């Protein structure tokens, strides 16, 4: 370091001086080779399998315990390296070497003339789960006042539960998931969108699947009449802190 740079550095706060003169492994962004190594580790693989199976069990529960018929599943699994440490406060991404997250969305077919029956079946399955008779953690939507009024609305024996001038209600949600559906009483109707073309997979760093690969949301709608979309909240199943002391696994 030249005399000019030394004088300039000495005029800076100590934290900035240290940042200019070098950085530790905890300050650097995680390189692609390290991301691949961590994502392919046995620990990451076991966590990935556990998180994915949990999400698939929820998808199966709707198919097996409600009137909805599973037609298509979309999965996006990504491991990302942590960002470099910055001088100013930044996002928490700079505290991790790696973070792995999996998302899953399922599309089901239903009969638009029996939407009330489909919702009643979902809420009944949620009641069963709440009482210990269903798949734990799968269907959180049991009967309550709003959902009973929602069923009555679709049966034609009650008003719109969200208000007389409100749009047709077309979803129920919970922190863990959102179930939405094609509208059947709106003009024009609102239809569930296609999941989009999957990006290229690059295991173990990323996987992007559509199952079955050749099936579309339009296919599910053509076969059944309408589409229900179950969006499960993203699951962070594996992460390692920059100091290597904090590791989060799927449990």
Tab-separated table of C-alpha atoms in Angstrom:
chain	number	residue	atom	x	y	z
A	1	UNK	CA	0.000	0.000	0.000
A	2	UNK	CA	1.434	3.428	-0.999
A	3	UNK	CA	1.877	6.285	1.501
A	4	UNK	CA	-1.036	8.099	-0.120
A	5	UNK	CA	-3.298	5.057	0.319
A	6	UNK	CA	-2.132	4.579	3.922
A	7	UNK	CA	-2.968	8.206	4.788
A	8	UNK	CA	-6.371	7.870	3.093
A	9	UNK	CA	-7.105	4.598	4.856
A	10	UNK	CA	-6.116	5.964	8.263
A	11	UNK	CA	-8.676	8.732	7.832
A	12	UNK	CA	-11.456	6.133	7.510
A	13	UNK	CA	-13.296	4.420	10.347
A	14	UNK	CA	-11.661	1.186	11.446
A	15	UNK	CA	-14.404	-1.021	9.914
A	16	UNK	CA	-13.968	0.528	6.472
A	17	UNK	CA	-10.152	0.307	6.729
A	18	UNK	CA	-10.389	-3.425	7.399
A	19	UNK	CA	-12.763	-3.872	4.503
A	20	UNK	CA	-10.322	-2.131	2.152
A	21	UNK	CA	-7.271	-4.090	3.261
A	22	UNK	CA	-8.744	-7.580	2.980
A	23	UNK	CA	-11.692	-9.800	3.765
A	24	UNK	CA	-12.218	-13.137	5.413
A	25	UNK	CA	-14.088	-16.115	4.029
A	26	UNK	CA	-17.152	-14.899	5.897
A	27	UNK	CA	-17.067	-11.627	3.930
A	28	UNK	CA	-16.982	-13.170	0.447
A	29	UNK	CA	-19.832	-14.386	-1.719
A	30	UNK	CA	-20.131	-18.161	-2.005
A	31	UNK	CA	-18.587	-19.374	-5.261
A	32	UNK	CA	-20.466	-21.671	-7.661
A	33	UNK	CA	-18.185	-24.660	-6.955
A	34	UNK	CA	-18.808	-24.402	-3.221
A	35	UNK	CA	-22.564	-24.046	-3.802
A	36	UNK	CA	-22.544	-27.221	-5.898
A	37	UNK	CA	-20.500	-29.103	-3.286
A	38	UNK	CA	-22.782	-28.084	-0.419
A	39	UNK	CA	-25.969	-28.710	-2.423
A	40	UNK	CA	-24.747	-32.203	-3.292
A	41	UNK	CA	-23.770	-33.151	0.247
A	42	UNK	CA	-25.439	-36.088	1.961
A	43	UNK	CA	-26.965	-33.789	4.541
A	44	UNK	CA	-28.496	-31.513	1.893
A	45	UNK	CA	-29.781	-34.499	-0.081
A	46	UNK	CA	-31.532	-36.017	2.935
A	47	UNK	CA	-33.098	-32.662	3.815
A	48	UNK	CA	-34.205	-32.189	0.200
A	49	UNK	CA	-35.862	-35.592	0.099
A	50	UNK	CA	-37.648	-34.989	3.399
A	51	UNK	CA	-38.974	-31.560	2.420
A	52	UNK	CA	-40.130	-32.736	-0.991
A	53	UNK	CA	-41.911	-35.768	0.455
A	54	UNK	CA	-43.708	-33.531	2.955
A	55	UNK	CA	-44.998	-31.287	0.164
A	56	UNK	CA	-45.997	-34.282	-1.957
A	57	UNK	CA	-47.918	-35.748	0.983
A	58	UNK	CA	-49.991	-32.559	1.151
A	59	UNK	CA	-50.677	-32.738	-2.590
A	60	UNK	CA	-51.727	-36.392	-2.260
A	61	UNK	CA	-54.021	-35.631	0.683
A	62	UNK	CA	-56.141	-33.270	-1.427
A	63	UNK	CA	-56.354	-35.906	-4.156
A	64	UNK	CA	-57.266	-38.728	-1.767
A	65	UNK	CA	-59.399	-36.976	0.859
A	66	UNK	CA	-61.379	-34.405	-1.153
A	67	UNK	CA	-63.449	-34.420	-4.374
A	68	UNK	CA	-60.572	-32.726	-6.239
A	69	UNK	CA	-58.697	-34.760	-8.870
A	70	UNK	CA	-54.956	-34.182	-9.178
A	71	UNK	CA	-53.907	-33.303	-12.722
A	72	UNK	CA	-50.538	-31.509	-12.668
A	73	UNK	CA	-47.679	-30.768	-10.248
A	74	UNK	CA	-45.048	-28.049	-10.579
A	75	UNK	CA	-41.832	-28.197	-8.528
A	76	UNK	CA	-39.006	-25.659	-8.265
A	77	UNK	CA	-35.996	-26.548	-6.101
A	78	UNK	CA	-33.077	-24.093	-5.924
A	79	UNK	CA	-29.892	-23.739	-3.899
A	80	UNK	CA	-28.290	-20.280	-3.897
A	81	UNK	CA	-24.986	-19.080	-2.533
A	82	UNK	CA	-24.727	-16.255	-0.043
A	83	UNK	CA	-23.904	-12.698	-1.084
A	84	UNK	CA	-20.725	-10.825	-0.190
A	85	UNK	CA	-20.624	-8.844	3.046
A	86	UNK	CA	-21.434	-5.171	2.440
A	87	UNK	CA	-20.376	-2.113	4.399
A	88	UNK	CA	-23.921	-0.920	4.881
A	89	UNK	CA	-26.740	-3.070	6.305
A	90	UNK	CA	-28.052	-5.424	3.626
A	91	UNK	CA	-30.253	-8.475	3.261
A	92	UNK	CA	-29.602	-11.566	5.365
A	93	UNK	CA	-28.277	-13.354	2.255
A	94	UNK	CA	-24.775	-12.173	3.182
A	95	UNK	CA	-24.899	-14.278	6.362
A	96	UNK	CA	-25.242	-17.614	4.543
A	97	UNK	CA	-22.912	-19.822	2.535
A	98	UNK	CA	-25.905	-21.556	0.993
A	99	UNK	CA	-29.705	-21.633	1.243
A	100	UNK	CA	-31.882	-24.263	-0.420
A	101	UNK	CA	-35.602	-23.815	-1.009
A	102	UNK	CA	-38.282	-25.964	-2.636
A	103	UNK	CA	-41.689	-24.795	-3.910
A	104	UNK	CA	-44.579	-26.934	-5.100
A	105	UNK	CA	-47.868	-26.068	-6.769
A	106	UNK	CA	-50.554	-28.594	-7.673
A	107	UNK	CA	-53.456	-28.256	-10.105
A	108	UNK	CA	-56.655	-30.242	-9.641
A	109	UNK	CA	-59.732	-30.708	-11.763
A	110	UNK	CA	-63.286	-30.173	-10.550
A	111	UNK	CA	-66.844	-29.965	-11.837
A	112	UNK	CA	-67.961	-26.300	-12.096
A	113	UNK	CA	-71.557	-27.376	-11.395
A	114	UNK	CA	-70.438	-28.960	-8.124
A	115	UNK	CA	-68.004	-26.368	-6.791
A	116	UNK	CA	-69.941	-26.135	-3.515
A	117	UNK	CA	-69.571	-29.897	-3.092
A	118	UNK	CA	-65.833	-29.660	-3.780
A	119	UNK	CA	-65.330	-26.916	-1.185
A	120	UNK	CA	-67.508	-28.743	1.332
A	121	UNK	CA	-65.296	-31.802	0.810
A	122	UNK	CA	-62.136	-29.761	1.409
A	123	UNK	CA	-63.520	-28.211	4.603
A	124	UNK	CA	-64.754	-31.579	5.861
A	125	UNK	CA	-61.283	-33.044	5.291
A	126	UNK	CA	-59.845	-30.098	7.230
A	127	UNK	CA	-62.250	-30.833	10.097
A	128	UNK	CA	-61.127	-34.462	10.091
A	129	UNK	CA	-57.513	-33.419	10.271
A	130	UNK	CA	-58.185	-31.007	13.134
A	131	UNK	CA	-59.809	-33.820	15.086
A	132	UNK	CA	-56.865	-36.132	14.484
A	133	UNK	CA	-58.523	-38.258	11.823
A	134	UNK	CA	-56.714	-36.929	8.755
A	135	UNK	CA	-53.212	-36.410	7.394
A	136	UNK	CA	-51.554	-34.111	9.935
A	137	UNK	CA	-50.447	-30.775	8.482
A	138	UNK	CA	-52.038	-31.383	5.080
A	139	UNK	CA	-55.388	-29.555	4.918
A	140	UNK	CA	-55.736	-26.577	7.278
A	141	UNK	CA	-59.130	-25.392	5.976
A	142	UNK	CA	-61.908	-26.608	8.244
A	143	UNK	CA	-65.389	-25.164	8.578
A	144	UNK	CA	-65.792	-21.686	10.031
A	145	UNK	CA	-68.403	-18.977	9.542
A	146	UNK	CA	-66.824	-17.532	6.393
A	147	UNK	CA	-66.309	-20.916	4.740
A	148	UNK	CA	-69.853	-22.031	5.539
A	149	UNK	CA	-71.124	-18.853	3.911
A	150	UNK	CA	-68.819	-19.528	0.946
A	151	UNK	CA	-70.404	-22.955	0.421
A	152	UNK	CA	-73.888	-21.432	0.775
A	153	UNK	CA	-72.990	-18.806	-1.849
A	154	UNK	CA	-71.966	-21.462	-4.375
A	155	UNK	CA	-75.072	-23.503	-3.560
A	156	UNK	CA	-77.174	-20.461	-4.447
A	157	UNK	CA	-78.693	-20.062	-0.991
A	158	UNK	CA	-76.676	-17.147	0.349
A	159	UNK	CA	-75.041	-13.832	-0.639
A	160	UNK	CA	-71.404	-13.231	-1.511
A	161	UNK	CA	-69.630	-13.669	1.840
A	162	UNK	CA	-67.205	-10.845	1.082
A	163	UNK	CA	-69.915	-8.263	0.323
A	164	UNK	CA	-72.657	-7.519	-2.215
A	165	UNK	CA	-70.401	-5.503	-4.531
A	166	UNK	CA	-67.267	-7.606	-4.044
A	167	UNK	CA	-65.776	-9.832	-6.768
A	168	UNK	CA	-66.555	-13.540	-6.713
A	169	UNK	CA	-64.522	-15.089	-3.868
A	170	UNK	CA	-62.082	-17.550	-5.381
A	171	UNK	CA	-59.582	-18.570	-2.712
A	172	UNK	CA	-58.980	-19.633	0.855
A	173	UNK	CA	-55.565	-19.145	2.384
A	174	UNK	CA	-53.390	-20.032	5.340
A	175	UNK	CA	-49.711	-19.243	6.085
A	176	UNK	CA	-48.796	-22.696	4.750
A	177	UNK	CA	-50.860	-22.732	1.541
A	178	UNK	CA	-53.406	-21.062	-0.708
A	179	UNK	CA	-56.202	-22.856	-2.536
A	180	UNK	CA	-57.717	-20.877	-5.426
A	181	UNK	CA	-60.011	-21.763	-8.317
A	182	UNK	CA	-61.505	-20.670	-11.620
A	183	UNK	CA	-64.432	-18.348	-11.080
A	184	UNK	CA	-67.775	-19.749	-12.213
A	185	UNK	CA	-70.201	-16.895	-11.471
A	186	UNK	CA	-68.215	-13.970	-12.910
A	187	UNK	CA	-68.546	-12.517	-16.402
A	188	UNK	CA	-65.988	-12.796	-17.834
A	189	UNK	CA	-64.628	-15.644	-15.703
A	190	UNK	CA	-61.118	-15.569	-14.259
A	191	UNK	CA	-59.156	-18.691	-15.064
A	192	UNK	CA	-56.155	-20.236	-13.348
A	193	UNK	CA	-52.990	-19.463	-15.308
A	194	UNK	CA	-50.481	-21.964	-16.621
A	195	UNK	CA	-47.460	-22.500	-14.342
A	196	UNK	CA	-45.060	-21.285	-16.996
A	197	UNK	CA	-42.328	-23.073	-18.851
A	198	UNK	CA	-39.872	-24.724	-16.435
A	199	UNK	CA	-36.278	-23.515	-16.482
A	200	UNK	CA	-33.499	-25.964	-17.275
A	201	UNK	CA	-32.561	-28.162	-14.308
A	202	UNK	CA	-28.979	-28.346	-13.050
A	203	UNK	CA	-28.940	-30.868	-10.162
A	204	UNK	CA	-28.087	-30.651	-7.334
A	205	UNK	CA	-28.160	-26.839	-7.556
A	206	UNK	CA	-31.565	-26.593	-9.219
A	207	UNK	CA	-34.476	-28.752	-10.362
A	208	UNK	CA	-37.559	-27.549	-12.200
A	209	UNK	CA	-40.222	-30.172	-12.910
A	210	UNK	CA	-43.702	-30.405	-14.388
A	211	UNK	CA	-45.423	-33.747	-13.778
A	212	UNK	CA	-46.701	-35.003	-16.183
A	213	UNK	CA	-44.382	-32.988	-18.421
A	214	UNK	CA	-46.797	-32.892	-21.349
A	215	UNK	CA	-49.893	-31.874	-19.336
A	216	UNK	CA	-51.125	-28.274	-19.154
A	217	UNK	CA	-53.634	-26.494	-16.955
A	218	UNK	CA	-55.813	-26.176	-20.050
A	219	UNK	CA	-55.745	-29.976	-20.377
A	220	UNK	CA	-56.928	-30.376	-16.766
A	221	UNK	CA	-59.727	-27.854	-17.365
A	222	UNK	CA	-60.796	-29.510	-20.622
A	223	UNK	CA	-61.060	-32.875	-18.887
A	224	UNK	CA	-62.849	-31.786	-15.700
A	225	UNK	CA	-64.482	-28.434	-16.448
A	226	UNK	CA	-62.569	-26.187	-14.004
A	227	UNK	CA	-59.230	-25.971	-12.200
A	228	UNK	CA	-58.261	-25.602	-8.533
A	229	UNK	CA	-54.729	-24.406	-7.786
A	230	UNK	CA	-52.975	-25.388	-4.538
A	231	UNK	CA	-49.911	-23.222	-3.911
A	232	UNK	CA	-47.781	-24.478	-1.022
A	233	UNK	CA	-45.559	-21.983	0.755
A	234	UNK	CA	-41.852	-22.281	-0.029
A	235	UNK	CA	-39.869	-24.521	2.322
A	236	UNK	CA	-36.268	-23.634	3.196
A	237	UNK	CA	-34.910	-27.093	3.855
A	238	UNK	CA	-31.146	-26.603	4.099
A	239	UNK	CA	-28.879	-23.674	4.923
A	240	UNK	CA	-25.367	-23.113	6.263
A	241	UNK	CA	-24.202	-19.861	7.850
A	242	UNK	CA	-21.025	-18.126	6.730
A	243	UNK	CA	-19.234	-19.162	9.913
A	244	UNK	CA	-20.257	-22.794	9.349
A	245	UNK	CA	-21.644	-23.139	12.876
A	246	UNK	CA	-25.326	-22.813	12.023
A	247	UNK	CA	-26.838	-25.488	9.845
A	248	UNK	CA	-30.575	-25.793	9.231
A	249	UNK	CA	-31.926	-29.174	8.157
A	250	UNK	CA	-35.424	-30.254	7.262
A	251	UNK	CA	-36.933	-32.109	10.228
